[in-house]
Amino acid sequence: MSKRGRGGTAGNKFRMSLGLPVAATVNCADNTGAKNLYIISVKGIKGRLNRLPSACVGDMVMATVKKGKPDLRKKVMPAVIVRQRKPWRRKDGVYMYFEGMYACQVLKISNAIIFHSIMLES
């Protein structure tokens, strides 16, 4: 979870358990043709000596495609984490977690973030 500045989004974000450090591989939850994303960095993390920057649900990361279409590979692109296995506690006391780790690639156009079509299982 980014501590400082959330890139112009409104509202606050509650503290969550950081479940995806740098160098984690996550599945891609959209229909761009990418299968696996490799996290390179986390947006908004300043850091501390010897601590890996980590992300949680809702954080924007920079990632590359490890498996997928050849035209998508070997390029750095932004993505947003949509699921994580690491449990986090909600304000009502419920612990929430997902079965897998998923992210969606994002496309920035005119100060608006446009997600590729998301295929989320219910």
Coordinates of C-alpha atoms in Angstrom, one line a residue:
M1 CA 0.0 0.0 0.0
S2 CA 1.5 3.3 -1.0
K3 CA 2.0 5.6 2.0
R4 CA 2.3 8.9 0.2
G5 CA 0.1 10.2 -2.5
R6 CA -2.2 7.9 -4.5
G7 CA -2.0 9.5 -7.9
G8 CA -5.0 11.8 -7.8
T9 CA -7.5 9.3 -6.5
A10 CA -10.2 10.4 -4.1
G11 CA -10.8 8.9 -0.6
N12 CA -8.6 7.0 1.8
K13 CA -7.2 3.5 1.6
F14 CA -7.1 1.4 4.7
R15 CA -4.0 -0.4 5.9
M16 CA -3.7 -3.8 4.3
S17 CA -1.2 -6.6 4.6
L18 CA 1.4 -6.3 1.8
G19 CA 1.4 -9.7 0.0
L20 CA 3.3 -9.1 -3.2
P21 CA 6.9 -8.0 -3.0
V22 CA 9.1 -7.0 -5.9
A23 CA 10.1 -10.0 -8.1
A24 CA 6.7 -11.7 -7.4
T25 CA 5.0 -13.4 -10.4
V26 CA 1.2 -12.9 -10.6
N27 CA -1.4 -14.1 -13.1
C28 CA -2.9 -11.6 -15.5
A29 CA -6.7 -11.3 -15.0
D30 CA -7.5 -9.5 -18.3
N31 CA -7.9 -10.5 -21.9
T32 CA -4.8 -8.8 -23.3
G33 CA -3.0 -12.1 -24.1
A34 CA -0.6 -11.9 -21.1
K35 CA -0.5 -14.9 -18.8
N36 CA 2.0 -14.0 -16.1
L37 CA 3.2 -10.6 -14.9
Y38 CA 6.5 -10.1 -13.1
I39 CA 6.5 -7.2 -10.6
I40 CA 9.4 -4.8 -11.0
S41 CA 8.5 -1.9 -8.7
V42 CA 5.6 -0.5 -6.7
K43 CA 4.3 3.0 -7.3
G44 CA 4.5 5.4 -4.4
I45 CA 6.9 3.4 -2.2
K46 CA 9.8 5.3 -0.8
G47 CA 11.5 2.4 1.0
R48 CA 14.0 1.6 3.6
L49 CA 17.4 -0.1 3.4
N50 CA 17.2 -3.8 2.7
R51 CA 13.3 -3.9 2.7
L52 CA 11.7 -5.0 -0.5
P53 CA 8.9 -2.8 -1.8
S54 CA 5.6 -4.6 -1.6
A55 CA 2.1 -4.2 -3.0
C56 CA -1.4 -5.2 -2.0
V57 CA -4.8 -5.1 -3.6
G58 CA -5.4 -1.8 -5.3
D59 CA -1.8 -0.8 -5.7
M60 CA -0.3 0.2 -9.0
V61 CA 2.9 -1.7 -9.9
M62 CA 5.3 -1.7 -12.9
A63 CA 5.4 -5.1 -14.4
T64 CA 6.7 -7.1 -17.4
V65 CA 5.0 -10.0 -19.2
K66 CA 6.8 -13.3 -18.5
K67 CA 4.3 -15.6 -20.4
G68 CA 2.0 -14.4 -23.1
K69 CA 1.9 -12.9 -26.6
P70 CA 5.4 -12.1 -28.0
D71 CA 4.4 -8.5 -28.7
L72 CA 3.6 -7.9 -25.0
R73 CA 6.8 -9.4 -23.7
K74 CA 10.0 -7.5 -22.8
K75 CA 8.1 -4.2 -22.2
V76 CA 7.6 -2.5 -18.9
M77 CA 3.9 -1.5 -18.3
P78 CA 1.7 -0.5 -15.4
A79 CA -0.6 -2.9 -13.7
V80 CA -3.0 -2.9 -10.8
I81 CA -3.2 -5.7 -8.2
V82 CA -6.8 -7.1 -8.0
R83 CA -6.3 -10.2 -5.8
Q84 CA -3.8 -11.5 -3.3
R85 CA -3.4 -14.7 -1.2
K86 CA -2.1 -13.0 1.9
P87 CA -5.0 -12.3 4.3
W88 CA -5.8 -8.8 5.4
R89 CA -8.2 -7.7 8.1
R90 CA -11.1 -5.5 7.3
K91 CA -12.5 -2.9 9.7
D92 CA -15.4 -5.2 10.7
G93 CA -13.0 -7.9 11.8
V94 CA -13.3 -10.2 8.8
Y95 CA -10.1 -11.6 7.3
M96 CA -10.3 -11.5 3.5
Y97 CA -8.1 -13.3 1.0
F98 CA -8.3 -14.8 -2.5
E99 CA -7.4 -18.1 -4.0
G100 CA -4.7 -16.7 -6.3
M101 CA -2.7 -13.6 -7.1
Y102 CA -4.0 -11.6 -10.0
A103 CA -3.2 -8.2 -11.6
C104 CA -4.6 -6.3 -14.6
Q105 CA -2.6 -4.2 -17.1
V106 CA -3.7 -0.6 -17.3
L107 CA -3.7 1.9 -20.1
K108 CA -3.3 5.6 -19.2
I109 CA -5.2 8.0 -21.5
S110 CA -5.8 11.7 -20.7
N111 CA -5.5 11.5 -16.9
A112 CA -8.0 8.6 -16.7
I113 CA -7.0 5.0 -16.0
I114 CA -8.7 2.6 -18.4
F115 CA -8.6 -1.0 -17.5
H116 CA -8.6 -3.7 -20.2
S117 CA -11.6 -6.0 -20.0
I118 CA -11.4 -7.8 -16.6
M119 CA -12.6 -11.4 -16.4
L120 CA -13.1 -11.9 -12.7
E121 CA -14.6 -15.1 -11.4
S122 CA -17.4 -14.6 -8.8

